[in-house]
């Protein structure tokens, strides 16, 4: 199993599409938001593009989620639920679709709990994530 996030960078956020593959077969698609690309700075930037190993974890703050391992110069990078870029300090937020929930002109994600729960169901304890 592997997951791929394809990104589009903006000044205020990074918008993405996450696709989960079982071999060549697509088993899930969802949307992502992250902080903008601020040079991989801690707490204010998305992480660099690359290939990462991901593991299921339990976070005291976010509950069951995923840890993106071995991010250069960063620690505790998660894939977790939320709706807005204010819900992250450098992690990846997943949702079922992009939407401007609070009507502020910025893209958010909707139905985040469903997206994360499906990922937790479909993905094994460890998998590979490609961010492109």
CSV table of N, CA and C in Angstrom, one decimal:
chain,number,residue,atom,x,y,z
A,1,UNK,N,0.8,-1.2,0.0
A,1,UNK,CA,0.0,0.0,0.0
A,1,UNK,C,0.9,1.2,0.0
A,2,UNK,N,0.4,2.2,-0.7
A,2,UNK,CA,1.1,3.5,-0.7
A,2,UNK,C,0.1,4.6,-0.9
A,3,UNK,N,0.4,5.8,-0.5
A,3,UNK,CA,-0.4,7.0,-0.6
A,3,UNK,C,0.4,8.1,-1.3
A,4,UNK,N,-0.2,8.9,-2.1
A,4,UNK,CA,0.4,10.0,-2.9
A,4,UNK,C,-0.4,11.3,-2.6
A,5,UNK,N,0.3,12.3,-2.2
A,5,UNK,CA,-0.3,13.6,-2.1
A,5,UNK,C,0.3,14.5,-3.2
A,6,UNK,N,-0.6,15.0,-4.1
A,6,UNK,CA,-0.2,15.9,-5.1
A,6,UNK,C,-0.6,17.3,-4.6
A,7,UNK,N,0.3,18.3,-4.7
A,7,UNK,CA,0.1,19.6,-4.1
A,7,UNK,C,0.0,20.7,-5.1
A,8,UNK,N,-0.7,21.8,-4.6
A,8,UNK,CA,-0.7,23.1,-5.3
A,8,UNK,C,-0.4,24.1,-4.2
A,9,UNK,N,0.6,24.9,-4.4
A,9,UNK,CA,1.1,25.8,-3.4
A,9,UNK,C,0.5,27.2,-3.5
A,10,UNK,N,0.1,27.8,-2.4
A,10,UNK,CA,-0.4,29.2,-2.4
A,10,UNK,C,0.3,30.0,-1.3
A,11,UNK,N,0.0,31.2,-1.2
A,11,UNK,CA,0.6,32.1,-0.2
A,11,UNK,C,0.1,31.8,1.2
A,12,UNK,N,-1.1,31.4,1.3
A,12,UNK,CA,-1.7,31.2,2.7
A,12,UNK,C,-1.8,29.7,3.0
A,13,UNK,N,-1.8,28.8,2.0
A,13,UNK,CA,-1.9,27.4,2.3
A,13,UNK,C,-1.4,26.5,1.2
A,14,UNK,N,-1.3,25.3,1.4
A,14,UNK,CA,-0.9,24.3,0.4
A,14,UNK,C,-2.1,23.3,0.3
A,15,UNK,N,-2.7,23.2,-0.9
A,15,UNK,CA,-3.9,22.4,-1.1
A,15,UNK,C,-3.4,21.1,-1.8
A,16,UNK,N,-4.0,20.0,-1.5
A,16,UNK,CA,-3.6,18.7,-2.1
A,16,UNK,C,-4.7,17.7,-2.3
A,17,UNK,N,-4.4,16.7,-3.1
A,17,UNK,CA,-5.2,15.6,-3.2
A,17,UNK,C,-4.4,14.4,-2.8
A,18,UNK,N,-5.0,13.5,-1.9
A,18,UNK,CA,-4.4,12.3,-1.5
A,18,UNK,C,-5.1,11.1,-2.1
A,19,UNK,N,-4.3,10.2,-2.7
A,19,UNK,CA,-4.8,9.0,-3.3
A,19,UNK,C,-4.1,7.8,-2.7
A,20,UNK,N,-4.9,6.9,-2.3
A,20,UNK,CA,-4.3,5.6,-1.7
A,20,UNK,C,-4.4,4.5,-2.7
A,21,UNK,N,-3.3,3.8,-2.9
A,21,UNK,CA,-3.2,2.7,-3.8
A,21,UNK,C,-3.0,1.4,-3.1
A,22,UNK,N,-3.6,0.4,-3.6
A,22,UNK,CA,-3.3,-1.0,-3.3
A,22,UNK,C,-2.8,-1.6,-4.5
A,23,UNK,N,-1.5,-1.6,-4.7
A,23,UNK,CA,-0.9,-2.0,-6.0
A,23,UNK,C,-1.2,-0.9,-7.0
A,24,UNK,N,-1.8,-1.2,-8.1
A,24,UNK,CA,-2.2,-0.2,-9.1
A,24,UNK,C,-3.6,0.3,-8.9
A,25,UNK,N,-4.3,-0.4,-8.0
A,25,UNK,CA,-5.8,0.0,-7.8
A,25,UNK,C,-5.9,1.1,-6.8
A,26,UNK,N,-6.7,2.1,-7.2
A,26,UNK,CA,-7.0,3.2,-6.3
A,26,UNK,C,-8.1,2.8,-5.4
A,27,UNK,N,-7.9,2.9,-4.0
A,27,UNK,CA,-8.9,2.5,-3.1
A,27,UNK,C,-9.6,3.6,-2.3
A,28,UNK,N,-8.9,4.8,-2.4
A,28,UNK,CA,-9.5,6.0,-1.7
A,28,UNK,C,-8.9,7.3,-2.3
A,29,UNK,N,-9.7,8.3,-2.3
A,29,UNK,CA,-9.2,9.7,-2.6
A,29,UNK,C,-9.8,10.6,-1.6
A,30,UNK,N,-9.0,11.6,-1.2
A,30,UNK,CA,-9.5,12.6,-0.3
A,30,UNK,C,-8.7,13.9,-0.6
A,31,UNK,N,-9.0,14.9,0.2
A,31,UNK,CA,-8.4,16.2,0.0
A,31,UNK,C,-7.5,16.6,1.2
A,32,UNK,N,-6.5,17.4,1.0
A,32,UNK,CA,-5.6,17.8,2.1
A,32,UNK,C,-5.4,19.3,2.1
A,33,UNK,N,-5.1,19.9,3.3
A,33,UNK,CA,-4.6,21.2,3.4
A,33,UNK,C,-3.4,21.2,4.3
A,34,UNK,N,-2.5,22.1,4.1
A,34,UNK,CA,-1.3,22.2,4.9
A,34,UNK,C,-1.0,23.7,4.9
A,35,UNK,N,0.0,24.0,5.8
A,35,UNK,CA,0.5,25.4,5.8
A,35,UNK,C,1.2,25.7,4.5
A,36,UNK,N,1.5,27.0,4.2
A,36,UNK,CA,2.2,27.3,2.9
A,36,UNK,C,3.6,26.8,3.0
A,37,UNK,N,4.3,26.8,1.9
A,37,UNK,CA,5.7,26.4,1.8
A,37,UNK,C,6.6,27.6,2.3
A,38,UNK,N,7.0,27.5,3.5
A,38,UNK,CA,7.9,28.5,4.1
A,38,UNK,C,9.3,27.9,4.4
A,39,UNK,N,9.8,27.2,3.5
A,39,UNK,CA,11.1,26.7,3.6
A,39,UNK,C,11.3,25.6,4.7
A,40,UNK,N,10.3,24.8,5.0
A,40,UNK,CA,10.4,23.8,6.0
A,40,UNK,C,10.6,24.3,7.4
A,41,UNK,N,10.2,25.6,7.6
A,41,UNK,CA,10.4,26.1,9.0
A,41,UNK,C,9.4,25.4,9.9
A,42,UNK,N,9.8,25.1,11.1
A,42,UNK,CA,9.0,24.5,12.1
A,42,UNK,C,7.8,25.3,12.5
A,43,UNK,N,6.6,24.6,12.5
A,43,UNK,CA,5.4,25.2,12.9
A,43,UNK,C,4.7,26.2,12.0
A,44,UNK,N,5.4,26.6,10.9
A,44,UNK,CA,4.8,27.5,9.9
A,44,UNK,C,4.9,27.1,8.5
A,45,UNK,N,5.3,25.9,8.2
A,45,UNK,CA,5.5,25.4,6.9
A,45,UNK,C,5.0,24.0,6.7
A,46,UNK,N,4.6,23.7,5.4
A,46,UNK,CA,4.4,22.3,5.0
A,46,UNK,C,5.8,21.6,5.0
A,47,UNK,N,5.8,20.3,4.9
A,47,UNK,CA,7.0,19.6,4.9
A,47,UNK,C,7.5,19.5,3.4
A,48,UNK,N,8.8,19.2,3.2
A,48,UNK,CA,9.3,19.1,1.8
A,48,UNK,C,8.7,17.9,1.1
A,49,UNK,N,8.6,18.1,-0.3
A,49,UNK,CA,8.2,17.0,-1.1
A,49,UNK,C,9.2,15.8,-0.9
A,50,UNK,N,8.8,14.6,-1.1
A,50,UNK,CA,9.6,13.5,-0.9
A,50,UNK,C,8.9,12.2,-0.6
A,51,UNK,N,9.6,11.2,-0.3
A,51,UNK,CA,9.1,9.8,0.0
A,51,UNK,C,9.3,9.6,1.5
A,52,UNK,N,8.2,9.2,2.2
A,52,UNK,CA,8.3,9.1,3.7
A,52,UNK,C,7.6,7.8,4.1
A,53,UNK,N,8.1,7.2,5.2
A,53,UNK,CA,7.4,6.1,5.8
A,53,UNK,C,6.5,6.6,6.9
A,54,UNK,N,5.3,6.1,6.9
A,54,UNK,CA,4.2,6.6,7.8
A,54,UNK,C,3.7,5.4,8.7
A,55,UNK,N,3.4,5.7,9.9
A,55,UNK,CA,2.9,4.7,10.9
A,55,UNK,C,1.7,5.2,11.6
A,56,UNK,N,0.8,4.3,11.9
A,56,UNK,CA,-0.4,4.6,12.7
A,56,UNK,C,0.1,4.9,14.1
A,57,UNK,N,-0.5,5.9,14.8
A,57,UNK,CA,-0.1,6.3,16.1
A,57,UNK,C,-1.3,6.8,16.9
A,58,UNK,N,-1.2,6.9,18.2
A,58,UNK,CA,-2.2,7.6,19.0
A,58,UNK,C,-1.6,8.8,19.5
A,59,UNK,N,-2.2,9.9,19.2
A,59,UNK,CA,-1.7,11.2,19.7
A,59,UNK,C,-2.6,11.7,20.9
A,60,UNK,N,-2.1,12.1,22.0
A,60,UNK,CA,-2.9,12.6,23.1
A,60,UNK,C,-3.8,13.8,22.6
A,61,UNK,N,-3.4,14.6,21.7
A,61,UNK,CA,-4.2,15.7,21.2
A,61,UNK,C,-5.1,15.3,20.1
A,62,UNK,N,-4.7,14.5,19.2
A,62,UNK,CA,-5.5,14.2,18.0
A,62,UNK,C,-6.1,12.8,17.9
A,63,UNK,N,-5.8,11.9,18.9
A,63,UNK,CA,-6.4,10.6,18.9
A,63,UNK,C,-5.6,9.7,17.9
A,64,UNK,N,-6.3,8.7,17.3
A,64,UNK,CA,-5.7,7.9,16.3
A,64,UNK,C,-5.5,8.7,15.0
A,65,UNK,N,-4.3,8.6,14.6
A,65,UNK,CA,-3.8,9.3,13.4
A,65,UNK,C,-2.6,8.7,12.8
A,66,UNK,N,-1.8,9.4,12.0
A,66,UNK,CA,-0.6,8.8,11.4
A,66,UNK,C,0.5,9.8,11.6
A,67,UNK,N,1.7,9.2,11.8
A,67,UNK,CA,3.0,9.9,12.0
A,67,UNK,C,3.8,9.8,10.7
A,68,UNK,N,4.2,10.9,10.1
A,68,UNK,CA,5.1,10.9,9.0
A,68,UNK,C,6.5,10.9,9.5
A,69,UNK,N,7.2,9.9,9.3
A,69,UNK,CA,8.6,9.7,9.9
A,69,UNK,C,9.7,10.3,9.1
A,70,UNK,N,10.8,10.7,9.8
A,70,UNK,CA,12.0,11.1,9.2
A,70,UNK,C,11.9,12.3,8.3
A,71,UNK,N,11.0,13.3,8.6
A,71,UNK,CA,11.0,14.5,7.9
A,71,UNK,C,12.2,15.3,8.3
A,72,UNK,N,13.0,15.8,7.3
A,72,UNK,CA,14.2,16.5,7.5
A,72,UNK,C,14.0,17.7,8.4
A,73,UNK,N,14.7,17.8,9.5
A,73,UNK,CA,14.7,18.9,10.4
A,73,UNK,C,13.4,19.2,11.1
A,74,UNK,N,12.5,18.2,11.2
A,74,UNK,CA,11.2,18.3,11.8
A,74,UNK,C,10.9,17.1,12.6
A,75,UNK,N,10.0,17.2,13.6
A,75,UNK,CA,9.5,16.1,14.4
A,75,UNK,C,8.0,16.2,14.6
A,76,UNK,N,7.4,15.1,14.9
A,76,UNK,CA,6.0,15.0,15.3
A,76,UNK,C,5.1,15.6,14.2
A,77,UNK,N,5.4,15.2,13.0
A,77,UNK,CA,4.5,15.6,11.8
A,77,UNK,C,3.4,14.5,11.6
A,78,UNK,N,2.2,14.9,11.8
A,78,UNK,CA,1.1,14.0,11.7
A,78,UNK,C,0.2,14.2,10.5
A,79,UNK,N,-0.6,13.2,10.2
A,79,UNK,CA,-1.8,13.3,9.3
A,79,UNK,C,-2.9,13.2,10.3
A,80,UNK,N,-3.7,14.2,10.4
A,80,UNK,CA,-4.8,14.2,11.4
A,80,UNK,C,-6.0,15.0,10.9
A,81,UNK,N,-7.1,15.0,11.6
A,81,UNK,CA,-8.3,15.7,11.2
A,81,UNK,C,-8.3,17.1,11.7
A,82,UNK,N,-9.0,17.9,11.0
A,82,UNK,CA,-9.2,19.4,11.2
A,82,UNK,C,-9.9,19.9,10.0
A,83,UNK,N,-10.1,21.2,10.0
A,83,UNK,CA,-10.8,21.8,8.9
A,83,UNK,C,-10.0,23.0,8.2
A,84,UNK,N,-9.2,23.6,9.0
A,84,UNK,CA,-8.5,24.9,8.6
A,84,UNK,C,-7.0,24.8,8.8
A,85,UNK,N,-6.3,25.7,8.1
A,85,UNK,CA,-4.8,25.7,8.3
A,85,UNK,C,-4.5,26.1,9.8
A,86,UNK,N,-5.4,26.8,10.4
A,86,UNK,CA,-5.2,27.1,11.9
A,86,UNK,C,-5.2,25.9,12.7
A,87,UNK,N,-5.7,24.8,12.2
A,87,UNK,CA,-5.7,23.5,12.9
A,87,UNK,C,-4.4,22.7,12.8
A,88,UNK,N,-3.4,23.3,12.2
A,88,UNK,CA,-2.1,22.6,12.0
A,88,UNK,C,-0.9,23.5,12.3
A,89,UNK,N,0.1,22.9,12.8
A,89,UNK,CA,1.4,23.6,13.0
A,89,UNK,C,2.5,22.8,12.2
A,90,UNK,N,2.1,22.5,10.9
A,90,UNK,CA,3.0,21.8,10.0
A,90,UNK,C,2.6,20.4,9.6
A,91,UNK,N,1.5,19.9,10.2
A,91,UNK,CA,0.9,18.6,9.9
A,91,UNK,C,0.1,18.7,8.6
A,92,UNK,N,-0.4,17.5,8.2
A,92,UNK,CA,-1.3,17.4,7.0
A,92,UNK,C,-2.7,17.2,7.6
A,93,UNK,N,-3.6,18.0,7.1
A,93,UNK,CA,-5.0,17.8,7.5
A,93,UNK,C,-5.8,17.2,6.4
A,94,UNK,N,-6.6,16.2,6.6
A,94,UNK,CA,-7.3,15.5,5.6
A,94,UNK,C,-8.8,15.7,5.7
A,95,UNK,N,-9.5,15.7,4.6
A,95,UNK,CA,-10.9,15.9,4.5
A,95,UNK,C,-11.4,15.2,3.3
A,96,UNK,N,-12.7,15.1,3.1
A,96,UNK,CA,-13.3,14.4,2.0
A,96,UNK,C,-13.4,15.3,0.8
A,97,UNK,N,-13.4,16.7,1.0
A,97,UNK,CA,-13.4,17.6,-0.1
A,97,UNK,C,-12.9,19.0,0.3
A,98,UNK,N,-12.6,19.8,-0.7
A,98,UNK,CA,-12.2,21.2,-0.4
A,98,UNK,C,-13.4,22.1,-0.4
A,99,UNK,N,-13.5,23.0,0.5
A,99,UNK,CA,-14.6,23.9,0.6
A,99,UNK,C,-14.2,25.1,1.4
A,100,UNK,N,-14.8,26.3,1.2
A,100,UNK,CA,-14.5,27.4,2.1
A,100,UNK,C,-15.6,27.4,3.2
A,101,UNK,N,-15.3,26.6,4.3
A,101,UNK,CA,-16.3,26.4,5.4
A,101,UNK,C,-16.7,27.7,6.1
A,102,UNK,N,-15.8,28.6,6.4
A,102,UNK,CA,-16.1,29.8,7.2
A,102,UNK,C,-16.2,31.0,6.3
A,103,UNK,N,-16.3,30.8,5.0
A,103,UNK,CA,-16.5,31.9,4.1
A,103,UNK,C,-15.5,33.1,4.2
A,104,UNK,N,-14.2,32.7,4.4
A,104,UNK,CA,-13.2,33.7,4.5
A,104,UNK,C,-12.3,33.9,3.2
A,105,UNK,N,-12.7,33.1,2.2
A,105,UNK,CA,-12.0,33.2,0.9
A,105,UNK,C,-10.9,32.2,0.8
A,106,UNK,N,-10.6,31.4,1.9
A,106,UNK,CA,-9.5,30.4,1.9
A,106,UNK,C,-10.1,29.0,1.8
A,107,UNK,N,-9.4,28.1,1.1
A,107,UNK,CA,-9.8,26.8,1.0
A,107,UNK,C,-9.6,26.0,2.3
A,108,UNK,N,-10.6,25.3,2.7
A,108,UNK,CA,-10.6,24.4,3.9
A,108,UNK,C,-10.9,23.0,3.5
A,109,UNK,N,-11.0,22.1,4.4
A,109,UNK,CA,-11.5,20.7,4.1
A,109,UNK,C,-12.7,20.4,4.9
A,110,UNK,N,-13.6,19.7,4.3
A,110,UNK,CA,-14.8,19.3,4.9
A,110,UNK,C,-14.9,17.8,5.2
A,111,UNK,N,-15.6,17.4,6.2
A,111,UNK,CA,-15.8,16.0,6.5
A,111,UNK,C,-14.5,15.3,6.8
A,112,UNK,N,-13.7,15.9,7.7
A,112,UNK,CA,-12.4,15.5,8.0
A,112,UNK,C,-12.4,14.1,8.8
A,113,UNK,N,-13.4,14.0,9.7
A,113,UNK,CA,-13.5,12.8,10.5
A,113,UNK,C,-13.7,11.6,9.6
A,114,UNK,N,-14.6,11.7,8.6
A,114,UNK,CA,-14.8,10.6,7.7
A,114,UNK,C,-13.5,10.2,6.9
A,115,UNK,N,-12.8,11.2,6.4
A,115,UNK,CA,-11.6,11.0,5.7
A,115,UNK,C,-10.6,10.2,6.5
A,116,UNK,N,-10.3,10.7,7.7
A,116,UNK,CA,-9.3,10.1,8.6
A,116,UNK,C,-9.8,8.7,9.0
A,117,UNK,N,-11.0,8.5,9.3
A,117,UNK,CA,-11.5,7.2,9.7
A,117,UNK,C,-11.4,6.2,8.6
A,118,UNK,N,-11.6,6.6,7.3
A,118,UNK,CA,-11.5,5.7,6.2
A,118,UNK,C,-10.0,5.4,6.0
A,119,UNK,N,-9.1,6.4,6.1
A,119,UNK,CA,-7.7,6.1,6.0
A,119,UNK,C,-7.3,5.1,7.1
A,120,UNK,N,-7.7,5.3,8.3
A,120,UNK,CA,-7.4,4.3,9.4
A,120,UNK,C,-7.9,2.9,9.1
A,121,UNK,N,-9.0,2.8,8.4
A,121,UNK,CA,-9.5,1.5,8.0
A,121,UNK,C,-8.7,0.9,6.9
A,122,UNK,N,-8.4,1.6,5.9
A,122,UNK,CA,-7.8,1.1,4.7
A,122,UNK,C,-6.3,0.9,4.8
A,123,UNK,N,-5.6,1.7,5.5
A,123,UNK,CA,-4.2,1.7,5.5
A,123,UNK,C,-3.6,0.7,6.6
A,124,UNK,N,-2.5,0.0,6.3
A,124,UNK,CA,-1.9,-0.8,7.3
A,124,UNK,C,-1.2,0.0,8.3
A,125,UNK,N,-0.6,-0.7,9.3
A,125,UNK,CA,0.2,0.0,10.4
A,125,UNK,C,1.3,0.8,9.8
A,126,UNK,N,1.9,0.4,8.7
A,126,UNK,CA,3.0,1.1,8.1
A,126,UNK,C,2.8,1.2,6.6
A,127,UNK,N,3.1,2.3,6.0
A,127,UNK,CA,3.0,2.5,4.6
A,127,UNK,C,3.8,3.6,4.1
A,128,UNK,N,3.9,3.7,2.8
A,128,UNK,CA,4.8,4.7,2.1
A,128,UNK,C,4.0,5.8,1.6
A,129,UNK,N,4.4,7.1,1.9
A,129,UNK,CA,3.8,8.3,1.4
A,129,UNK,C,4.7,9.0,0.5
A,130,UNK,N,4.2,9.3,-0.7
A,130,UNK,CA,4.9,10.2,-1.7
A,130,UNK,C,4.2,11.5,-1.7
A,131,UNK,N,5.0,12.6,-1.5
A,131,UNK,CA,4.5,14.0,-1.6
A,131,UNK,C,5.1,14.6,-2.8
A,132,UNK,N,4.3,15.0,-3.7
A,132,UNK,CA,4.8,15.5,-5.0
A,132,UNK,C,4.1,16.9,-5.3
